[in-house]
Coordinates of C-alpha atoms and ligand atoms in Angstrom, one line a residue:
M41 CA -4.9 -10.7 -10.9
V42 CA -2.4 -10.6 -14.0
Y43 CA -2.7 -7.9 -16.6
P44 CA -2.4 -7.8 -19.8
W45 CA 1.7 -6.4 -19.1
S46 CA 1.8 -8.4 -16.3
A47 CA 1.8 -12.1 -17.8
V48 CA 4.7 -13.6 -19.3
P49 CA 3.8 -13.6 -23.6
S50 CA 3.2 -16.3 -24.8
A51 CA 2.9 -17.4 -28.6
S52 CA -1.3 -18.2 -28.8
S53 CA -1.9 -14.6 -27.3
G54 CA -1.0 -12.9 -30.0
G55 CA 1.6 -10.5 -27.8
T56 CA 1.0 -8.9 -24.7
A57 CA -0.7 -5.2 -24.3
M58 CA 2.8 -2.6 -24.7
P59 CA 4.7 -2.6 -21.5
P60 CA 5.1 0.7 -19.5
N61 CA 8.5 1.8 -19.6
P62 CA 10.1 0.7 -17.3
N63 CA 12.1 4.5 -17.0
A64 CA 9.1 6.8 -17.0
L65 CA 7.2 4.9 -14.5
R66 CA 10.9 5.5 -12.1
W67 CA 10.1 9.4 -12.9
L68 CA 6.8 9.5 -12.0
W69 CA 6.7 7.7 -8.7
Q70 CA 9.1 9.4 -8.0
E71 CA 7.5 13.0 -8.7
R72 CA 4.0 12.0 -6.7
R73 CA 6.4 12.4 -4.4
T74 CA 7.0 16.2 -4.0
S75 CA 3.1 16.0 -5.0
T76 CA 0.5 18.1 -2.1
L77 CA -2.2 16.0 -4.1
S78 CA -3.7 12.6 -1.0
I79 CA -3.3 9.8 -3.5
D80 CA 0.2 10.5 -4.9
Q81 CA 1.1 11.2 -1.0
S82 CA 0.0 8.0 0.3
G83 CA 2.8 5.3 -0.5
V84 CA 0.2 2.3 -2.4
W85 CA -1.6 4.5 -5.1
R86 CA 1.6 6.8 -6.0
F87 CA 2.2 2.3 -8.2
R88 CA -1.4 2.7 -8.6
D89 CA -0.1 2.1 -12.3
L90 CA 0.7 -1.4 -11.8
F91 CA -2.6 -2.1 -10.1
P92 CA -5.8 0.2 -11.9
I93 CA -8.6 -1.4 -9.8
V94 CA -10.6 1.7 -9.3
K95 CA -12.1 3.4 -12.1
D96 CA -11.4 7.1 -10.7
F97 CA -8.5 7.6 -8.9
E98 CA -9.1 10.8 -7.4
R99 CA -11.7 9.1 -4.5
V100 CA -9.7 6.4 -3.4
V101 CA -9.5 5.9 0.5
T102 CA -6.1 6.1 1.0
L103 CA -4.7 7.7 4.7
R104 CA -0.9 8.4 3.5
E105 CA -0.2 4.1 4.5
G106 CA 3.2 2.9 2.4
N107 CA 6.0 5.5 3.3
T108 CA 7.2 3.2 5.5
P109 CA 11.3 3.4 6.7
L110 CA 13.4 1.1 5.9
Y111 CA 15.5 1.4 9.0
E112 CA 19.4 0.3 9.3
M113 CA 19.9 -3.0 11.6
P114 CA 23.2 -3.6 12.8
K115 CA 23.4 -5.0 15.7
C116 CA 20.6 -7.2 15.2
G117 CA 22.6 -8.5 11.9
A118 CA 26.1 -9.6 13.8
I119 CA 24.1 -11.2 16.6
A120 CA 22.4 -12.7 12.9
G121 CA 26.0 -13.0 11.1
V122 CA 24.9 -10.9 8.0
D123 CA 26.7 -8.0 7.2
W124 CA 24.0 -6.2 6.1
L125 CA 20.7 -6.4 7.3
L126 CA 17.9 -4.1 6.5
A127 CA 14.5 -3.7 8.1
K128 CA 11.0 -2.1 6.6
H129 CA 9.2 -1.1 9.0
Q130 CA 5.7 -1.8 7.9
G131 CA 4.5 -1.8 11.6
M132 CA 3.9 2.9 10.5
N133 CA 1.5 3.4 9.2
P134 CA -1.3 4.4 10.6
T135 CA -2.5 1.1 12.0
G136 CA 0.2 0.3 12.5
S137 CA 0.7 -2.7 11.2
F138 CA 1.8 -4.1 7.1
K139 CA -2.3 -3.9 6.5
D140 CA -3.0 -0.8 5.6
T141 CA -1.2 -1.3 1.9
G142 CA -4.0 -4.0 1.2
M143 CA -7.0 -2.7 3.2
T144 CA -6.5 0.8 1.3
A145 CA -6.7 -1.3 -1.8
A146 CA -10.3 -2.8 -1.3
I147 CA -11.8 -0.3 0.4
S148 CA -11.6 1.6 -2.1
V149 CA -12.9 -1.2 -3.9
A150 CA -15.9 -1.9 -1.9
A151 CA -17.0 2.2 -2.0
E152 CA -16.3 1.8 -5.8
R153 CA -18.9 -1.3 -6.2
G154 CA -21.2 0.4 -3.3
F155 CA -20.9 -1.8 -0.6
E156 CA -22.4 -0.7 2.5
W157 CA -20.7 -3.3 5.0
V158 CA -18.1 -5.2 5.1
A159 CA -16.4 -8.0 7.9
C160 CA -13.4 -9.7 8.2
A161 CA -12.4 -12.4 10.2
S162 CA -8.8 -11.6 12.3
T163 CA -5.9 -11.6 14.5
G164 CA -6.8 -8.7 15.3
N165 CA -4.6 -6.2 13.0
T166 CA -6.4 -7.0 9.7
S167 CA -9.3 -5.5 11.8
A168 CA -8.0 -2.7 13.5
A169 CA -6.9 -1.8 9.8
M170 CA -10.4 -2.3 8.1
A171 CA -12.0 -0.3 10.7
A172 CA -9.8 2.3 10.3
Y173 CA -10.4 2.8 6.2
A174 CA -14.3 1.3 6.8
A175 CA -14.4 4.4 8.9
R176 CA -13.1 7.0 6.7
A177 CA -15.3 5.4 3.9
G178 CA -17.8 5.7 5.4
L179 CA -19.0 2.0 5.0
R180 CA -19.8 -0.5 8.7
S181 CA -17.7 -2.6 9.5
I182 CA -17.6 -6.0 11.0
V183 CA -15.2 -8.0 13.5
F184 CA -14.6 -11.4 13.9
I185 CA -12.1 -12.2 16.4
P186 CA -11.2 -14.7 18.5
E187 CA -12.2 -13.9 21.4
G188 CA -9.1 -13.2 24.8
K189 CA -6.6 -14.2 22.0
I190 CA -5.3 -10.9 20.6
A191 CA -3.9 -8.3 22.2
W192 CA -5.2 -4.8 23.4
G193 CA -3.9 -2.2 21.1
K194 CA -6.0 -4.0 18.0
L195 CA -8.8 -4.9 20.1
S196 CA -8.9 -0.8 21.3
Q197 CA -8.5 0.2 17.9
S198 CA -11.7 -1.5 16.4
M199 CA -13.8 0.2 18.9
D200 CA -12.6 3.4 17.7
Y201 CA -12.5 2.8 15.1
G202 CA -16.1 2.1 14.9
A203 CA -16.6 -1.6 14.4
L204 CA -19.2 -4.1 15.4
T205 CA -16.4 -6.6 17.5
I206 CA -18.0 -10.2 17.4
Q207 CA -15.2 -12.0 19.9
L208 CA -16.5 -15.1 19.2
K209 CA -15.0 -17.7 21.5
T210 CA -13.0 -20.6 19.6
D211 CA -9.4 -19.0 17.6
F212 CA -9.4 -17.5 14.1
D213 CA -9.5 -21.0 11.3
G214 CA -12.8 -21.3 13.9
C215 CA -13.9 -17.0 13.3
V216 CA -13.1 -17.5 9.2
K217 CA -15.5 -20.9 9.5
I218 CA -18.3 -18.5 10.9
L219 CA -17.6 -16.1 8.5
T220 CA -17.4 -17.7 5.3
E221 CA -20.4 -18.9 6.3
L222 CA -22.5 -15.7 6.8
V223 CA -21.0 -13.8 3.7
K224 CA -22.9 -16.6 2.0
K225 CA -26.1 -15.1 3.5
F226 CA -25.8 -11.8 3.8
P227 CA -24.4 -9.1 1.5
I228 CA -21.4 -8.0 3.1
Y229 CA -18.0 -7.5 1.6
L230 CA -15.3 -9.9 2.8
L231 CA -11.6 -8.6 3.3
N232 CA -10.0 -11.4 4.5
S233 CA -6.8 -11.7 2.8
V234 CA -8.2 -13.8 -0.5
N235 CA -9.1 -10.8 -0.8
P236 CA -7.9 -10.2 -4.4
Y237 CA -7.5 -6.6 -4.2
R238 CA -5.8 -6.3 -1.0
L239 CA -2.7 -8.5 -2.4
E240 CA -3.0 -6.7 -4.4
G241 CA -2.3 -4.1 -1.8
Q242 CA 0.4 -6.1 -0.1
K243 CA 2.4 -5.8 -3.1
T244 CA 2.9 -2.5 -2.7
P245 CA 5.7 -2.0 -0.4
A246 CA 8.1 -3.7 -2.3
F247 CA 8.6 -1.5 -5.0
E248 CA 9.1 0.7 -2.7
M249 CA 11.8 -1.2 -1.1
V250 CA 13.5 -1.6 -4.1
E251 CA 13.0 2.6 -4.5
Q252 CA 14.9 3.2 -1.1
L253 CA 17.6 0.9 -2.6
E254 CA 18.1 3.0 -6.3
W255 CA 16.7 0.2 -7.4
Q256 CA 18.9 -2.5 -6.3
V257 CA 17.4 -6.0 -5.8
P258 CA 18.6 -7.8 -1.6
E259 CA 19.5 -10.6 -1.8
H260 CA 16.5 -12.0 0.4
V261 CA 13.5 -11.3 2.2
I262 CA 11.9 -12.4 5.4
V263 CA 9.0 -12.7 6.5
P264 CA 7.1 -13.9 9.1
G265 CA 3.9 -16.2 8.0
G266 CA 0.1 -16.7 9.4
N267 CA -2.0 -16.9 7.1
L268 CA 0.8 -16.2 4.4
A269 CA -1.0 -13.8 2.1
N270 CA 1.8 -11.4 2.9
G271 CA 4.9 -13.2 1.4
A272 CA 2.9 -14.4 -1.3
A273 CA 1.5 -10.3 -2.3
L274 CA 5.8 -9.5 -1.9
G275 CA 6.2 -12.5 -4.6
K276 CA 3.7 -10.7 -6.4
G277 CA 5.6 -7.3 -6.4
F278 CA 9.3 -8.5 -7.6
A279 CA 8.0 -10.7 -9.9
E280 CA 5.8 -8.7 -12.0
M281 CA 8.7 -6.1 -11.7
K282 CA 11.5 -8.2 -12.7
Q283 CA 8.7 -8.5 -16.2
L284 CA 8.6 -4.9 -16.8
G285 CA 12.0 -5.0 -16.6
L286 CA 12.6 -2.6 -12.8
I287 CA 14.4 -4.4 -12.0
S288 CA 16.9 -7.4 -13.1
R289 CA 15.9 -10.3 -10.6
V290 CA 13.9 -11.3 -7.6
P291 CA 15.7 -11.7 -4.1
K292 CA 14.7 -15.0 -2.6
I293 CA 11.1 -14.9 -0.1
S294 CA 11.8 -16.9 3.4
V295 CA 9.0 -17.1 5.2
V296 CA 9.2 -18.4 9.7
Q297 CA 6.4 -19.0 11.7
A298 CA 6.5 -19.5 15.6
Q299 CA 6.7 -22.9 15.7
G300 CA 3.4 -23.6 17.3
A301 CA 1.6 -22.3 14.5
N302 CA 4.1 -24.0 11.6
P303 CA 1.6 -25.7 9.1
L304 CA 3.3 -24.1 6.4
Y305 CA 6.8 -25.8 8.4
R306 CA 4.6 -29.2 8.8
A307 CA 4.4 -28.8 4.6
M308 CA 7.5 -28.4 3.1
Q309 CA 9.6 -30.9 6.2
A310 CA 6.7 -32.9 5.0
N311 CA 6.2 -33.6 1.2
G312 CA 7.5 -29.8 -0.8
G313 CA 4.3 -27.6 0.3
D314 CA 2.1 -30.1 -1.8
T315 CA -0.1 -30.5 0.9
L316 CA -1.1 -28.8 3.9
E317 CA -2.3 -30.3 7.6
P318 CA -3.9 -27.8 9.2
V319 CA -3.0 -27.6 13.3
V320 CA -4.7 -26.8 16.1
A321 CA -1.5 -23.7 16.9
E322 CA -0.8 -22.3 20.0
T323 CA 1.8 -19.4 20.2
R324 CA 2.2 -15.9 22.5
A325 CA 2.8 -13.9 19.3
S326 CA -1.0 -13.9 18.4
A327 CA -0.8 -12.3 15.3
I328 CA 0.3 -15.2 13.6
R329 CA -1.9 -17.5 15.2
I330 CA -3.3 -19.2 12.4
G331 CA -3.5 -23.1 11.6
N332 CA -4.9 -23.5 8.6
P333 CA -3.9 -21.4 6.8
A334 CA -5.4 -19.6 3.5
S335 CA -3.3 -18.6 1.0
W336 CA -0.9 -20.6 2.3
K337 CA -0.9 -22.4 -1.9
K338 CA 0.4 -19.1 -3.5
T339 CA 3.1 -18.6 -0.4
V340 CA 4.8 -22.3 -1.7
E341 CA 4.4 -21.1 -5.5
V342 CA 6.0 -17.9 -4.5
L343 CA 9.3 -19.9 -2.0
R344 CA 9.0 -22.2 -5.7
A345 CA 9.9 -20.3 -7.7
T346 CA 12.6 -17.4 -5.9
G347 CA 13.9 -20.8 -4.2
G348 CA 13.2 -19.3 -0.2
W349 CA 13.2 -21.2 2.5
V350 CA 10.6 -21.9 5.4
E351 CA 11.8 -21.7 9.3
Q352 CA 10.4 -21.7 12.3
A353 CA 11.1 -20.0 16.1
T354 CA 10.2 -20.8 19.5
E355 CA 8.2 -19.0 21.7
Q356 CA 11.5 -18.6 23.8
E357 CA 13.5 -17.5 20.3
I358 CA 10.9 -15.2 19.8
A359 CA 11.3 -12.9 22.6
L360 CA 14.7 -13.0 22.5
A361 CA 15.1 -11.3 18.6
K362 CA 11.8 -8.9 19.5
A363 CA 13.6 -7.4 22.0
Q364 CA 16.7 -7.6 20.4
I365 CA 15.0 -5.9 17.9
G366 CA 13.9 -3.1 20.2
A367 CA 17.4 -2.8 22.1
E368 CA 18.1 -1.5 18.7
G369 CA 15.4 1.3 19.3
I370 CA 13.3 -0.3 17.3
G371 CA 11.0 -2.4 18.5
C372 CA 8.3 -4.4 16.8
E373 CA 4.9 -6.6 17.5
P374 CA 6.8 -10.0 18.8
A375 CA 5.1 -11.2 14.8
S376 CA 7.1 -9.5 13.0
A377 CA 10.9 -10.4 15.2
V378 CA 10.0 -14.8 13.8
T379 CA 11.7 -13.0 11.1
L380 CA 14.8 -12.3 12.9
A381 CA 14.5 -15.7 15.1
G382 CA 14.6 -17.2 11.3
L383 CA 17.7 -16.1 9.8
K384 CA 19.7 -16.7 12.8
K385 CA 18.8 -20.1 11.7
L386 CA 19.2 -19.5 8.2
V387 CA 23.0 -18.4 8.9
A388 CA 23.7 -21.4 10.3
Q389 CA 22.7 -23.6 8.4
G390 CA 24.2 -22.1 6.2
K391 CA 21.4 -21.4 3.3
I392 CA 22.3 -17.5 4.0
T393 CA 26.1 -16.3 3.7
R394 CA 27.2 -13.6 5.4
E395 CA 27.9 -11.2 2.1
E396 CA 23.9 -11.5 1.4
R397 CA 22.0 -8.6 2.0
V398 CA 18.4 -9.5 4.0
V399 CA 15.8 -7.5 4.8
I400 CA 13.3 -8.2 7.4
V401 CA 9.8 -7.5 6.6
L402 CA 9.0 -6.4 10.0
T403 CA 4.8 -5.8 9.7
G404 CA 3.5 -4.9 13.2
H405 CA 4.1 -2.1 15.6
T406 CA 5.6 -2.8 18.8
L407 CA 2.6 -0.6 21.0
K408 CA -0.1 -3.2 19.2
D409 CA 0.9 -5.5 22.7
S410 CA 2.7 -3.5 25.3
E411 CA 1.9 -6.9 28.0
Y412 CA 3.9 -9.2 25.8
T413 CA 7.0 -7.0 26.1
I414 CA 6.4 -5.4 29.8
K415 CA 5.7 -9.1 30.7
Y416 CA 9.0 -10.7 28.8
H417 CA 11.4 -7.5 31.0
R418 CA 9.6 -8.0 33.9
G419 CA 10.3 -12.2 33.7
E420 CA 6.6 -13.1 34.1
L421 CA 6.8 -14.0 29.8
L422 CA 8.6 -17.0 29.3
T423 CA 7.4 -20.6 31.7
A424 CA 10.4 -21.8 33.2
E425 CA 10.2 -24.7 30.2
E426 CA 10.5 -22.3 27.5
T427 CA 13.4 -21.5 29.0
A428 CA 14.7 -24.8 30.1
G429 CA 15.2 -24.2 26.0
A430 CA 17.8 -22.2 25.5
T431 CA 21.0 -23.0 25.4
A432 CA 23.3 -21.0 28.1
A433 CA 23.9 -17.8 25.4
E434 CA 20.8 -17.0 24.8
R435 CA 19.8 -17.3 28.6
E436 CA 22.7 -14.7 29.0
E437 CA 21.5 -13.1 26.4
H438 CA 17.6 -12.1 27.8
A439 CA 19.9 -11.0 31.3
G440 CA 21.6 -8.2 29.7
L441 CA 18.3 -7.5 27.8
R442 CA 16.0 -7.5 30.4
K443 CA 14.5 -3.7 31.9
P444 CA 12.4 -4.1 34.4
P445 CA 10.9 -0.9 35.5
V446 CA 12.6 -0.2 39.5
V447 CA 10.2 1.6 41.3
L448 CA 11.5 3.6 44.3
E449 CA 10.6 6.1 47.4
A450 CA 10.4 9.5 45.9
D451 CA 14.0 10.1 47.6
M452 CA 16.8 11.6 46.1
D453 CA 18.9 10.4 48.6
V454 CA 17.6 7.0 47.3
V455 CA 17.7 7.7 44.1
L456 CA 21.3 8.7 44.4
R457 CA 21.9 5.6 45.0
E458 CA 20.0 3.5 42.7
L459 CA 21.6 4.8 39.9
E460 CA 25.0 4.9 41.9
A461 CA 24.1 1.1 41.4
Q462 CA 23.3 1.7 38.3
M463 CA 25.9 3.2 36.3
A464 CA 28.7 0.6 38.6
S465 CA 27.0 -2.4 37.6
S466 CA 27.2 -1.0 33.9
R467 CA 30.7 -0.3 34.1
V468 CA 31.3 -3.9 35.3
A469 CA 29.5 -5.1 32.2
E470 CA 32.0 -2.4 30.2
T471 CA 35.4 -4.4 31.3
V472 CA 33.8 -8.2 32.0
Ligands
F0G707 N1 2.5 -9.5 11.0 C1 1.5 -9.5 12.2 C2 1.4 -7.8 13.1 C3 0.2 -9.6 11.6 O1 -0.9 -9.5 12.2 C4 -0.4 -11.7 10.1 C5 -1.0 -11.2 9.9 C6 1.0 -11.9 10.3 C7 2.4 -10.5 10.0 C8 1.2 -12.9 8.9 O2 0.9 -12.4 7.9 O3 -1.5 -13.7 7.5 O4 0.0 -12.1 5.5 O5 1.1 -14.0 6.4 N2 -2.8 -10.8 10.3 C9 -3.8 -11.6 9.6 C10 -4.6 -10.2 10.9 C11 -4.2 -13.0 10.6 O6 -5.5 -11.3 11.3 O7 -4.8 -9.7 11.2 P1 -0.5 -13.3 6.7

């Protein structure tokens, strides 16, 4: 969506409306933090001046989304080879993923326009967010998800929030096809990421990020790529801030895909992103198991405008990065961990230097896909072939990170002996 103040003024447009004053905006957004109004407490609607998408702001549907932490990640930074690494943890949203920031915006529009039914196709997080916000708004929701291909945590959420959950015997791309036909026949409001209002909400973490950094702009922001809406939305947020004079430059925005679901990576390699060939997607990072991304063109524009890169990560690299983020006490779902896996590669290739300040966007909470985590620590996740693809150093890192649960008899002596053994082995590890 383009606003009078967000478009670059042209001679023929006869001038634009008065842009909001950047200092006044900064002050207003700060002031709202102390307000008791739910709309001010929302980390999305606090920035509502930059997305006037509803007539009555008093009636927006909010769960106090946004306001997510920006964590320092010194250990992961050292692993990747940068001095300054932060993680913007969007998994700390009410339904556990970054989708809440867009959903509060789009559901508020749906409710204001009087829709009764809303629907989306999803790899699990959009559906969880939609079901929650629809329930808050008193709307009915229909979720289309690929059967057997989404994490249990996400499936349980859409049921808990009362959605009509339809599992189709296809993949995400197949679900999108069916839903696109369906909305032509029924008065259902479509909430997939092509919905423009979702992008308006999803641009706000860019505002929040620089506000948390006292209006400093990092050199690099890295996001996972699935349907490719998130990078586009953040790119829009940064571009609008620059246009308004809130910041003086934009960060590079880079996108990392799973190697088994990498149509954008392939497109950039093949033709610089002029055309994109869909792929049949396969990855355990089920959130980004998408072969035919809807918003790829918008993301290519952001990559070109900011000078960002596209990388890909193997299943083994994703698992390792996820364990490293977990071991730093943060945790995230597998799809989010591609950001760290990609960062390591971009540093190794010299595309990101040690001095650059980098923010990785962690898109989903670690509890979304606990099955993945348990399998990893039990050594049941990766195939022998995938493990064989790891370097010796990576194999050693996996071995150090794996913390499978220890099952013991409920006997004091047995427990003591185990603890002594564990402590002795960690002393050995420290002296090596
Ligand atoms: N990370 C997580 C945890 C996601 O759920 C998604 C997308 C992405 C990254 C990729 O973001 O699509 O904007 O490039 N999940 C969608 C869903 C597709 O249905 O929940 P994107």
